[in-house]
């Protein structure tokens, strides 16, 4: 492109040497002026087209960059989602393995599984505090309770016992209550999750996993209680 401007400039400078006499109905002076004007118009048109081309290329480059940035963001979101799914699967597998391997079920192992369930609830809901409570619905008393952060949740047993039979999830006092689907020997388990993330709550898969956790906790609690007066160590 620069060579074109150079050639046009040289031609313009040499016009007085190129035109030596009248041209058609124009005198030599008028012909030189017309030629210089024409070269100026040509130079201006070439320059304008060059600017338009540069502007177009710049817009295309910005457009391509936006596509690249969006692709990178999509990839990061995909990797994050895959990582979260893998983490959830690991949680389920760890808890399931702890429940199925009864041969090594000890008091410490039982507590470890309960804490795994509480930690999983915290992770899924990005919560400030979660706890697991087993309530005797007949007496209304707490049979067992575990807190991940040693911070008691502000939910009373009357609130838990008052939940409808067909309702497994309820919100109360900035806390999410997730109960086991069934009761065993009048005992139900409840996951109490406080200070949770609203976006995490809107994911139905998270809620279903919490229901599974609550039922698994009740199953483990019932199994341990059914053993002969806590003969495990």
CSV table of C-alpha atoms in Angstrom, one decimal:
chain,number,residue,atom,x,y,z
A,1,UNK,CA,0.0,0.0,0.0
A,2,UNK,CA,2.8,2.4,0.8
A,3,UNK,CA,4.3,1.7,-2.7
A,4,UNK,CA,1.1,3.0,-4.2
A,5,UNK,CA,1.3,6.2,-2.3
A,6,UNK,CA,4.9,6.6,-3.3
A,7,UNK,CA,4.1,6.0,-7.0
A,8,UNK,CA,1.2,8.5,-6.9
A,9,UNK,CA,3.5,11.1,-5.3
A,10,UNK,CA,6.2,10.6,-7.9
A,11,UNK,CA,3.7,10.9,-10.7
A,12,UNK,CA,2.3,14.1,-9.2
A,13,UNK,CA,5.7,15.6,-8.9
A,14,UNK,CA,6.6,14.7,-12.5
A,15,UNK,CA,3.3,16.0,-14.0
A,16,UNK,CA,5.0,19.3,-15.2
A,17,UNK,CA,7.6,17.2,-17.1
A,18,UNK,CA,5.0,14.7,-18.4
A,19,UNK,CA,2.6,17.4,-19.8
A,20,UNK,CA,4.5,19.5,-22.4
A,21,UNK,CA,1.8,21.4,-24.2
A,22,UNK,CA,-1.9,21.8,-24.6
A,23,UNK,CA,-4.1,18.8,-24.0
A,24,UNK,CA,-7.3,18.8,-26.0
A,25,UNK,CA,-9.1,22.0,-25.2
A,26,UNK,CA,-7.0,22.7,-22.1
A,27,UNK,CA,-3.9,24.8,-22.0
A,28,UNK,CA,-0.7,23.3,-20.5
A,29,UNK,CA,-1.2,25.0,-17.2
A,30,UNK,CA,-4.8,24.0,-16.9
A,31,UNK,CA,-3.9,20.5,-17.9
A,32,UNK,CA,-1.2,20.3,-15.2
A,33,UNK,CA,-3.7,21.6,-12.6
A,34,UNK,CA,-6.3,19.1,-13.7
A,35,UNK,CA,-3.8,16.2,-13.6
A,36,UNK,CA,-2.6,17.2,-10.1
A,37,UNK,CA,-6.2,17.5,-8.9
A,38,UNK,CA,-6.9,14.1,-10.4
A,39,UNK,CA,-3.9,12.6,-8.6
A,40,UNK,CA,-5.0,14.2,-5.4
A,41,UNK,CA,-8.5,12.7,-5.7
A,42,UNK,CA,-7.0,9.2,-6.5
A,43,UNK,CA,-4.7,9.5,-3.5
A,44,UNK,CA,-7.6,10.5,-1.3
A,45,UNK,CA,-9.8,7.6,-2.5
A,46,UNK,CA,-6.9,5.1,-2.0
A,47,UNK,CA,-6.2,6.5,1.5
A,48,UNK,CA,-9.9,6.4,2.5
A,49,UNK,CA,-10.3,2.8,1.3
A,50,UNK,CA,-7.1,1.9,3.2
A,51,UNK,CA,-8.6,3.5,6.4
A,52,UNK,CA,-11.8,1.6,5.9
A,53,UNK,CA,-9.9,-1.7,5.5
A,54,UNK,CA,-7.9,-1.1,8.6
A,55,UNK,CA,-11.1,-0.2,10.6
A,56,UNK,CA,-12.8,-3.4,9.2
A,57,UNK,CA,-9.9,-5.5,10.2
A,58,UNK,CA,-9.8,-4.0,13.7
A,59,UNK,CA,-13.5,-4.7,14.2
A,60,UNK,CA,-13.0,-8.3,13.0
A,61,UNK,CA,-10.1,-8.7,15.3
A,62,UNK,CA,-12.1,-7.4,18.3
A,63,UNK,CA,-15.0,-9.7,17.3
A,64,UNK,CA,-12.6,-12.7,17.2
A,65,UNK,CA,-11.1,-11.7,20.5
A,66,UNK,CA,-14.6,-11.6,22.1
A,67,UNK,CA,-15.3,-15.1,20.7
A,68,UNK,CA,-12.1,-16.3,22.1
A,69,UNK,CA,-12.8,-14.8,25.5
A,70,UNK,CA,-16.3,-16.3,25.6
A,71,UNK,CA,-14.9,-19.7,24.6
A,72,UNK,CA,-12.4,-19.5,27.4
A,73,UNK,CA,-15.1,-18.5,29.9
A,74,UNK,CA,-17.3,-21.4,28.7
A,75,UNK,CA,-14.4,-23.8,29.1
A,76,UNK,CA,-13.7,-22.6,32.6
A,77,UNK,CA,-17.3,-23.0,33.5
A,78,UNK,CA,-17.4,-26.5,32.0
A,79,UNK,CA,-14.2,-27.5,33.8
A,80,UNK,CA,-15.7,-26.1,37.0
A,81,UNK,CA,-18.9,-27.9,36.5
A,82,UNK,CA,-17.1,-31.2,35.8
A,83,UNK,CA,-15.0,-30.7,38.9
A,84,UNK,CA,-18.1,-30.1,41.0
A,85,UNK,CA,-19.8,-33.2,39.6
A,86,UNK,CA,-16.7,-35.3,40.3
A,87,UNK,CA,-16.6,-33.9,43.8
A,88,UNK,CA,-20.2,-34.8,44.4
A,89,UNK,CA,-19.6,-38.3,43.1
A,90,UNK,CA,-16.7,-38.7,45.4
A,91,UNK,CA,-18.8,-37.6,48.4
A,92,UNK,CA,-21.5,-40.1,47.5
A,93,UNK,CA,-19.0,-42.9,47.0
A,94,UNK,CA,-17.2,-42.2,50.3
A,95,UNK,CA,-20.5,-42.1,52.2
A,96,UNK,CA,-21.8,-45.2,50.4
A,97,UNK,CA,-18.6,-47.2,51.1
A,98,UNK,CA,-18.8,-46.3,54.7
A,99,UNK,CA,-22.3,-47.6,55.0
A,100,UNK,CA,-21.8,-50.8,53.1
A,101,UNK,CA,-18.6,-51.8,54.9
A,102,UNK,CA,-20.2,-52.8,58.1
A,103,UNK,CA,-17.3,-55.1,59.1
A,104,UNK,CA,-15.2,-52.1,60.1
A,105,UNK,CA,-18.0,-50.0,61.5
A,106,UNK,CA,-16.9,-48.6,64.8
A,107,UNK,CA,-17.9,-45.7,66.9
A,108,UNK,CA,-15.2,-43.6,65.3
A,109,UNK,CA,-16.3,-44.7,61.8
A,110,UNK,CA,-19.9,-43.9,62.6
A,111,UNK,CA,-19.0,-40.4,63.7
A,112,UNK,CA,-16.8,-40.0,60.6
A,113,UNK,CA,-19.7,-40.9,58.3
A,114,UNK,CA,-22.0,-38.4,60.1
A,115,UNK,CA,-19.3,-35.7,59.7
A,116,UNK,CA,-18.9,-36.6,56.0
A,117,UNK,CA,-22.6,-36.1,55.5
A,118,UNK,CA,-22.6,-32.8,57.3
A,119,UNK,CA,-19.5,-31.6,55.3
A,120,UNK,CA,-21.2,-32.7,52.1
A,121,UNK,CA,-24.3,-30.7,53.0
A,122,UNK,CA,-22.0,-27.7,53.7
A,123,UNK,CA,-20.2,-28.1,50.4
A,124,UNK,CA,-23.3,-28.6,48.2
A,125,UNK,CA,-25.2,-25.6,49.7
A,126,UNK,CA,-22.1,-23.4,50.4
A,127,UNK,CA,-23.5,-23.0,53.9
A,128,UNK,CA,-22.1,-21.2,57.0
A,129,UNK,CA,-23.2,-24.0,59.3
A,130,UNK,CA,-24.9,-27.4,59.1
A,131,UNK,CA,-25.9,-30.0,61.6
A,132,UNK,CA,-27.4,-33.5,61.7
A,133,UNK,CA,-30.1,-34.2,64.2
A,134,UNK,CA,-32.0,-37.4,65.1
A,135,UNK,CA,-35.4,-36.6,66.7
A,136,UNK,CA,-37.7,-39.0,68.5
A,137,UNK,CA,-41.0,-37.9,67.2
A,138,UNK,CA,-42.9,-39.7,69.9
A,139,UNK,CA,-41.2,-37.9,72.8
A,140,UNK,CA,-40.1,-34.8,70.9
A,141,UNK,CA,-36.6,-35.2,72.3
A,142,UNK,CA,-33.2,-35.1,70.4
A,143,UNK,CA,-31.8,-38.6,70.3
A,144,UNK,CA,-28.5,-37.5,68.8
A,145,UNK,CA,-27.1,-34.3,67.2
A,146,UNK,CA,-23.9,-33.5,65.4
A,147,UNK,CA,-22.7,-30.0,64.4
A,148,UNK,CA,-20.0,-29.4,61.8
A,149,UNK,CA,-19.0,-26.0,63.4
A,150,UNK,CA,-20.0,-26.7,67.0
A,151,UNK,CA,-22.7,-24.1,66.5
A,152,UNK,CA,-26.2,-25.1,67.3
A,153,UNK,CA,-28.8,-24.3,64.7
A,154,UNK,CA,-31.8,-22.1,65.9
A,155,UNK,CA,-34.4,-24.8,65.0
A,156,UNK,CA,-36.5,-26.5,67.7
A,157,UNK,CA,-37.6,-30.0,67.6
A,158,UNK,CA,-41.2,-28.8,67.6
A,159,UNK,CA,-40.4,-27.1,64.2
A,160,UNK,CA,-39.1,-30.4,62.9
A,161,UNK,CA,-42.0,-32.6,64.2
A,162,UNK,CA,-44.4,-30.1,62.8
A,163,UNK,CA,-43.3,-30.7,59.2
A,164,UNK,CA,-46.0,-32.3,57.0
A,165,UNK,CA,-45.5,-36.0,56.2
A,166,UNK,CA,-45.3,-35.4,52.5
A,167,UNK,CA,-42.8,-32.5,52.8
A,168,UNK,CA,-39.1,-33.3,53.0
A,169,UNK,CA,-37.7,-29.8,52.5
A,170,UNK,CA,-38.7,-26.7,54.4
A,171,UNK,CA,-37.2,-23.2,55.1
A,172,UNK,CA,-37.3,-21.7,58.5
A,173,UNK,CA,-35.2,-19.0,60.2
A,174,UNK,CA,-32.7,-18.6,57.3
A,175,UNK,CA,-32.2,-22.4,57.5
A,176,UNK,CA,-33.0,-25.2,55.1
A,177,UNK,CA,-34.4,-28.3,56.7
A,178,UNK,CA,-34.1,-31.6,54.9
A,179,UNK,CA,-35.7,-34.6,56.5
A,180,UNK,CA,-35.3,-38.4,55.9
A,181,UNK,CA,-38.1,-39.8,53.8
A,182,UNK,CA,-39.1,-42.3,56.4
A,183,UNK,CA,-38.9,-42.8,60.2
A,184,UNK,CA,-37.5,-45.8,62.0
A,185,UNK,CA,-38.6,-46.6,65.5
A,186,UNK,CA,-40.3,-43.1,65.6
A,187,UNK,CA,-36.9,-41.5,64.8
A,188,UNK,CA,-36.3,-39.2,61.9
A,189,UNK,CA,-33.1,-37.6,60.8
A,190,UNK,CA,-32.9,-33.9,59.8
A,191,UNK,CA,-30.2,-32.0,58.0
A,192,UNK,CA,-30.2,-28.4,59.2
A,193,UNK,CA,-28.4,-26.1,56.8
A,194,UNK,CA,-28.1,-22.4,57.8
A,195,UNK,CA,-26.6,-19.5,55.8
A,196,UNK,CA,-26.8,-21.4,52.6
A,197,UNK,CA,-26.4,-20.1,49.0
A,198,UNK,CA,-29.7,-19.4,47.2
A,199,UNK,CA,-28.3,-20.3,43.9
A,200,UNK,CA,-27.2,-23.7,45.2
A,201,UNK,CA,-30.7,-24.2,46.6
A,202,UNK,CA,-32.2,-23.7,43.2
A,203,UNK,CA,-30.3,-26.7,41.9
A,204,UNK,CA,-32.8,-29.6,42.2
A,205,UNK,CA,-29.9,-32.1,42.1
A,206,UNK,CA,-28.4,-30.7,45.3
A,207,UNK,CA,-31.8,-31.0,47.1
A,208,UNK,CA,-32.1,-34.6,46.0
A,209,UNK,CA,-28.6,-35.4,47.2
A,210,UNK,CA,-29.4,-33.9,50.6
A,211,UNK,CA,-32.5,-36.1,50.9
A,212,UNK,CA,-30.3,-39.1,50.2
A,213,UNK,CA,-27.9,-38.0,52.8
A,214,UNK,CA,-30.6,-37.6,55.4
A,215,UNK,CA,-32.0,-41.1,54.7
A,216,UNK,CA,-28.5,-42.6,54.8
A,217,UNK,CA,-27.8,-41.0,58.1
A,218,UNK,CA,-31.1,-42.4,59.5
A,219,UNK,CA,-30.2,-45.9,58.1
A,220,UNK,CA,-26.8,-45.8,59.8
A,221,UNK,CA,-28.3,-44.5,63.1
A,222,UNK,CA,-30.9,-47.3,63.1
A,223,UNK,CA,-28.4,-50.0,62.3
A,224,UNK,CA,-26.1,-48.9,65.1
A,225,UNK,CA,-29.1,-48.7,67.6
A,226,UNK,CA,-30.2,-52.2,66.6
A,227,UNK,CA,-26.8,-53.7,67.6
A,228,UNK,CA,-26.7,-55.1,71.1
A,229,UNK,CA,-26.4,-52.0,73.4
A,230,UNK,CA,-23.5,-50.5,71.6
A,231,UNK,CA,-21.1,-53.4,71.8
A,232,UNK,CA,-18.8,-51.9,69.2
A,233,UNK,CA,-15.8,-49.8,70.2
